[in-house]
Each structure stands twice: as structure tokens, then as C-alpha cells.
């Protein structure tokens, strides 16, 4: 599949501003893959599809998760914001025939991260965080660090997200902590 076909599929699922975000994530991810390597078509497809389930109603996402024995049940105990990645990966496999496990995992884990992320997973995770439309404290630092080192970029994004959630007394999904610990140990 080429990226234009992916955009055509994904656009009707997304609110206009979410589709604009998706296009910026693709552009950012492609630039990162030119710097850090990786199959450009896979990067484009993973980035184009990453938020396909973002604007689906929460009860529909919940039903997908309950129906899919391979997804962890504990997702449902956490914020519904965490459901669109795993369900998006199921949707693109089932409805659009994307079978590549690396693409599916990049979609699945783009919100939480996970330990031992592949290069493609890291590129989609950090492109989603630093795309030029994002505005929040620390974003410039995250952009600069990502230009220098992909692992350091993901590490700072995970650290900022964990700190942000903790300041708001929000629960943190375990995979996010595990991803942070994994990169902390690798970067020693
Ligand atoms: O879908 P996007 O808005 O493009 O970005 P995303 O899929 O990375 O969603 C990020 C949101 O998820 C952000 O507002 C923080 C929230 N979130 C809630 N709980 C957790 C979490 N993010 C992580 N990494 N871990 C959590 O436990
Ligand atoms: Fe997302
Ligand atoms: Fe993200
Ligand atoms: Fe996104």
C-alpha cells in the first residue's frame, strides 16, 4: 500500500485537525527515518494509520478490546486515551490487510511506548510527540534531543509524559514505566 492510499482510508475516520496532525506525524517520521534508517514505506504507513481509532467512541473501542483475547485486559482499567493505539492496530490488520508486525506494533504502542521498542516503533512514538503542531513545555528540548539521538528523544518524551501525568495525579500505564526504565538502562 502506498501512503496516499493510507491517507484516503484514514481521513474519513478523523476530525479535520486530527487528519492534519496525522500528515505532520508522517512528515516528521519520514525525516527521522532518513536520519536514523528504516523502511520508508513502513514508516509512512505506521504514521498514517497511528491515530485511525482516535476519534472512535470509547464504548466501541472497549468492545473491540473485550472481543480480542490477545489484548491485555488491564487496558480497560486505565484511561480510554490508551485504547486507540491497540484498537487501531487491530482495525488496520482486519479491515485493510496490513500484516507487517512492526507496523502493527508501532500503531499499537504509539501512546504508551513499551520496553525494547524497534526503530520503527520509536520513530512513530517520538514523531507523534514532536510533530510541529505540538505545543507544550519542554517540546523544543525534546525536538533538539531527538535530532541528536533517537533513544534520548524517546527517553525525554517518556520522562515528560510520566512527570506530566504524575503532576495531575493520573495513573501511569505500566508499559510506559517499563519503556522509560528500558531506555534509562540502555543509555547508561
Ligand atoms: O493520540 P495523540 O493525541 O496524537 O497522542 P497519544 O496517542 O500519544 O496520546 C497521548 C495522551 O495519552 C496524552 O494526553 C497522555 C495520555 N496518557 C494517559 N495515560 C497515559 C498516557 N500516556 C502514556 N504514555 N502513558 C499513560 O499511562
Ligand atoms: Fe494517538
Ligand atoms: Fe504520543
Ligand atoms: Fe497522534
Short mmCIF file of C-alpha atoms and ligand atoms in Angstrom, two decimals:
data_model
loop_
_atom_site.label_atom_id
_atom_site.label_comp_id
_atom_site.label_asym_id
_atom_site.label_seq_id
_atom_site.Cartn_x
_atom_site.Cartn_y
_atom_site.Cartn_z
CA UNK A 1 0.00 0.00 0.00
CA UNK A 2 1.28 3.49 -0.67
CA UNK A 3 0.91 6.37 1.75
CA UNK A 4 -1.71 8.18 -0.34
CA UNK A 5 -3.99 5.13 -0.15
CA UNK A 6 -3.46 5.08 3.62
CA UNK A 7 -4.40 8.78 3.87
CA UNK A 8 -7.52 8.10 1.77
CA UNK A 9 -8.56 5.31 4.16
CA UNK A 10 -7.82 7.19 7.33
CA UNK A 11 -9.25 10.63 6.50
CA UNK A 12 -12.97 9.74 6.87
CA UNK A 13 -12.26 8.36 10.36
CA UNK A 14 -10.67 11.57 11.60
CA UNK A 15 -11.75 15.06 12.50
CA UNK A 16 -10.01 17.60 10.24
CA UNK A 17 -7.48 18.74 12.86
CA UNK A 18 -6.64 15.11 13.68
CA UNK A 19 -6.03 14.42 9.99
CA UNK A 20 -3.71 17.46 9.80
CA UNK A 21 -1.84 16.09 12.84
CA UNK A 22 -1.56 12.72 11.09
CA UNK A 23 0.01 14.32 8.00
CA UNK A 24 2.53 16.14 10.19
CA UNK A 25 3.38 12.89 12.00
CA UNK A 26 4.05 11.23 8.63
CA UNK A 27 6.33 14.09 7.55
CA UNK A 28 8.17 14.09 10.87
CA UNK A 29 8.53 10.31 10.88
CA UNK A 30 9.87 10.26 7.30
CA UNK A 31 12.50 12.87 8.21
CA UNK A 32 13.53 10.80 11.22
CA UNK A 33 13.77 7.64 9.13
CA UNK A 34 16.01 9.46 6.66
CA UNK A 35 18.29 10.27 9.58
CA UNK A 36 18.05 7.06 11.58
CA UNK A 37 17.24 4.48 8.93
CA UNK A 38 14.25 2.25 8.38
CA UNK A 39 11.98 1.28 5.54
CA UNK A 40 10.31 4.50 4.37
CA UNK A 41 7.07 2.83 3.21
CA UNK A 42 6.63 1.11 6.59
CA UNK A 43 7.28 4.35 8.44
CA UNK A 44 4.73 6.16 6.26
CA UNK A 45 2.04 3.52 6.74
CA UNK A 46 2.52 3.22 10.51
CA UNK A 47 2.44 7.01 10.92
CA UNK A 48 -0.53 7.47 8.56
CA UNK A 49 -2.60 4.87 10.44
CA UNK A 50 -1.40 5.54 14.01
CA UNK A 51 -4.50 7.50 15.14
CA UNK A 52 -7.10 5.76 12.94
CA UNK A 53 -9.13 4.82 16.06
CA UNK A 54 -8.58 8.12 17.91
CA UNK A 55 -12.00 9.59 17.08
CA UNK A 56 -13.99 6.35 17.56
CA UNK A 57 -16.36 6.40 20.55
CA UNK A 58 -14.89 4.96 23.76
CA UNK A 59 -17.59 2.29 24.08
CA UNK A 60 -16.77 0.99 20.61
CA UNK A 61 -13.06 0.81 21.49
CA UNK A 62 -13.96 -1.03 24.67
CA UNK A 63 -15.96 -3.62 22.74
CA UNK A 64 -13.00 -4.24 20.39
CA UNK A 65 -10.75 -4.81 23.40
CA UNK A 66 -13.22 -7.17 25.09
CA UNK A 67 -13.56 -9.17 21.85
CA UNK A 68 -9.80 -9.51 21.28
CA UNK A 69 -8.26 -12.18 23.54
CA UNK A 70 -4.72 -11.14 22.63
CA UNK A 71 -5.05 -7.63 24.09
CA UNK A 72 -4.34 -7.14 27.80
CA UNK A 73 -7.50 -6.72 29.89
CA UNK A 74 -5.78 -4.17 32.14
CA UNK A 75 -6.08 -1.54 29.38
CA UNK A 76 -9.71 -1.13 30.42
CA UNK A 77 -8.66 -0.14 33.94
CA UNK A 78 -6.72 2.81 32.52
CA UNK A 79 -7.73 5.98 30.72
CA UNK A 80 -9.67 5.45 27.49
CA UNK A 81 -7.00 7.63 25.80
CA UNK A 82 -4.83 4.48 25.86
CA UNK A 83 -7.26 2.35 23.84
CA UNK A 84 -6.98 3.87 20.36
CA UNK A 85 -3.48 2.55 19.60
CA UNK A 86 -4.17 -1.14 20.33
CA UNK A 87 -7.58 -0.99 18.65
CA UNK A 88 -6.19 0.95 15.67
CA UNK A 89 -3.67 -1.85 15.09
CA UNK A 90 -6.48 -4.44 15.12
CA UNK A 91 -8.54 -2.32 12.72
CA UNK A 92 -5.83 -1.94 10.10
CA UNK A 93 -5.00 -5.64 10.24
CA UNK A 94 -8.59 -6.76 9.97
CA UNK A 95 -10.01 -4.18 7.59
CA UNK A 96 -7.06 -3.09 5.45
CA UNK A 97 -4.88 -6.20 5.32
CA UNK A 98 -1.80 -4.70 6.96
CA UNK A 99 0.01 -7.76 8.30
CA UNK A 100 3.50 -6.45 9.00
CA UNK A 101 4.01 -6.93 12.76
CA UNK A 102 6.42 -3.99 13.03
CA UNK A 103 3.86 -1.61 11.50
CA UNK A 104 1.09 -3.05 13.71
CA UNK A 105 3.23 -2.73 16.86
CA UNK A 106 4.21 0.86 16.01
CA UNK A 107 0.50 1.71 15.88
CA UNK A 108 -0.34 -0.38 18.94
CA UNK A 109 2.31 1.13 21.21
CA UNK A 110 2.41 4.70 19.93
CA UNK A 111 0.76 6.18 23.05
CA UNK A 112 2.29 4.17 25.89
CA UNK A 113 5.58 3.04 24.42
CA UNK A 114 6.95 -0.30 25.65
CA UNK A 115 10.35 -1.80 26.51
CA UNK A 116 12.63 -2.88 23.65
CA UNK A 117 10.86 -0.78 21.04
CA UNK A 118 12.05 -1.31 17.48
CA UNK A 119 13.39 1.62 15.48
CA UNK A 120 10.06 1.95 13.69
CA UNK A 121 8.16 1.96 17.00
CA UNK A 122 10.48 4.65 18.36
CA UNK A 123 10.17 6.79 15.24
CA UNK A 124 6.36 6.75 15.33
CA UNK A 125 6.27 7.26 19.10
CA UNK A 126 8.54 10.30 19.02
CA UNK A 127 7.19 11.76 15.74
CA UNK A 128 3.74 11.81 17.38
CA UNK A 129 5.24 13.68 20.34
CA UNK A 130 7.34 16.28 18.49
CA UNK A 131 5.39 16.94 15.25
CA UNK A 132 5.46 20.71 14.51
CA UNK A 133 1.86 21.26 15.67
CA UNK A 134 2.64 20.21 19.27
CA UNK A 135 2.96 22.99 21.81
CA UNK A 136 3.77 22.21 25.41
CA UNK A 137 6.54 22.92 27.92
CA UNK A 138 9.75 21.08 27.07
CA UNK A 139 8.80 20.42 23.45
CA UNK A 140 11.75 22.36 21.99
CA UNK A 141 14.19 20.40 24.14
CA UNK A 142 12.56 17.15 23.03
CA UNK A 143 12.90 18.20 19.36
CA UNK A 144 16.56 19.13 19.74
CA UNK A 145 17.45 15.95 21.61
CA UNK A 146 15.63 13.80 19.05
CA UNK A 147 17.75 15.41 16.30
CA UNK A 148 20.85 14.17 18.13
CA UNK A 149 19.75 10.73 19.36
CA UNK A 150 16.56 8.74 18.83
CA UNK A 151 16.76 6.85 22.15
CA UNK A 152 17.44 10.04 24.11
CA UNK A 153 14.48 11.69 22.39
CA UNK A 154 12.13 8.83 23.36
CA UNK A 155 13.57 8.87 26.87
CA UNK A 156 12.84 12.57 27.38
CA UNK A 157 9.33 12.17 25.92
CA UNK A 158 8.60 9.29 28.32
CA UNK A 159 10.05 11.22 31.26
CA UNK A 160 8.00 14.35 30.44
CA UNK A 161 4.81 12.33 29.97
CA UNK A 162 5.28 10.45 33.26
CA UNK A 163 6.00 13.71 35.10
CA UNK A 164 3.00 15.41 33.48
CA UNK A 165 0.66 12.58 34.43
CA UNK A 166 2.05 12.39 37.97
CA UNK A 167 1.58 16.14 38.50
CA UNK A 168 -2.08 15.62 37.61
CA UNK A 169 -2.31 12.59 39.91
CA UNK A 170 -3.18 10.43 36.97
CA UNK A 171 -2.37 6.72 36.85
CA UNK A 172 0.50 5.69 34.58
CA UNK A 173 0.22 2.59 32.45
CA UNK A 174 2.94 0.07 33.40
CA UNK A 175 4.31 -0.22 29.84
CA UNK A 176 5.20 3.48 29.98
CA UNK A 177 7.31 2.96 33.11
CA UNK A 178 8.88 -0.16 31.59
CA UNK A 179 9.73 1.77 28.42
CA UNK A 180 11.32 4.54 30.50
CA UNK A 181 13.35 2.05 32.58
CA UNK A 182 14.47 0.14 29.48
CA UNK A 183 15.86 3.27 27.80
CA UNK A 184 17.34 4.58 31.07
CA UNK A 185 19.36 1.38 31.41
CA UNK A 186 20.39 1.35 27.73
CA UNK A 187 21.54 4.97 27.88
CA UNK A 188 23.85 4.44 30.88
O1 LIG B 1 -3.32 10.50 20.01
P1 LIG B 1 -2.43 11.68 20.19
O2 LIG B 1 -3.12 12.81 20.91
O3 LIG B 1 -1.79 12.14 18.93
O4 LIG B 1 -1.23 11.26 21.16
P2 LIG B 1 -1.08 9.95 22.07
O5 LIG B 1 -1.68 8.77 21.42
O6 LIG B 1 0.36 9.87 22.41
O7 LIG B 1 -1.97 10.28 23.37
C1 LIG B 1 -1.34 10.97 24.39
C2 LIG B 1 -2.26 11.12 25.57
O8 LIG B 1 -2.36 9.93 26.35
C3 LIG B 1 -1.66 12.19 26.46
O9 LIG B 1 -2.66 13.15 26.69
C4 LIG B 1 -1.30 11.46 27.72
C5 LIG B 1 -2.29 10.33 27.72
N1 LIG B 1 -1.98 9.22 28.64
C6 LIG B 1 -2.82 8.84 29.62
N2 LIG B 1 -2.29 7.86 30.35
C7 LIG B 1 -1.07 7.58 29.85
C8 LIG B 1 -0.88 8.43 28.75
N3 LIG B 1 0.26 8.38 28.03
C9 LIG B 1 1.21 7.48 28.40
N4 LIG B 1 2.34 7.43 27.69
N5 LIG B 1 1.06 6.63 29.45
C10 LIG B 1 -0.05 6.63 30.22
O10 LIG B 1 -0.16 5.85 31.17
FE1 LIG B 2 -2.56 8.68 19.39
FE1 LIG B 3 2.30 10.02 21.84
FE1 LIG B 4 -1.15 11.07 17.23
#
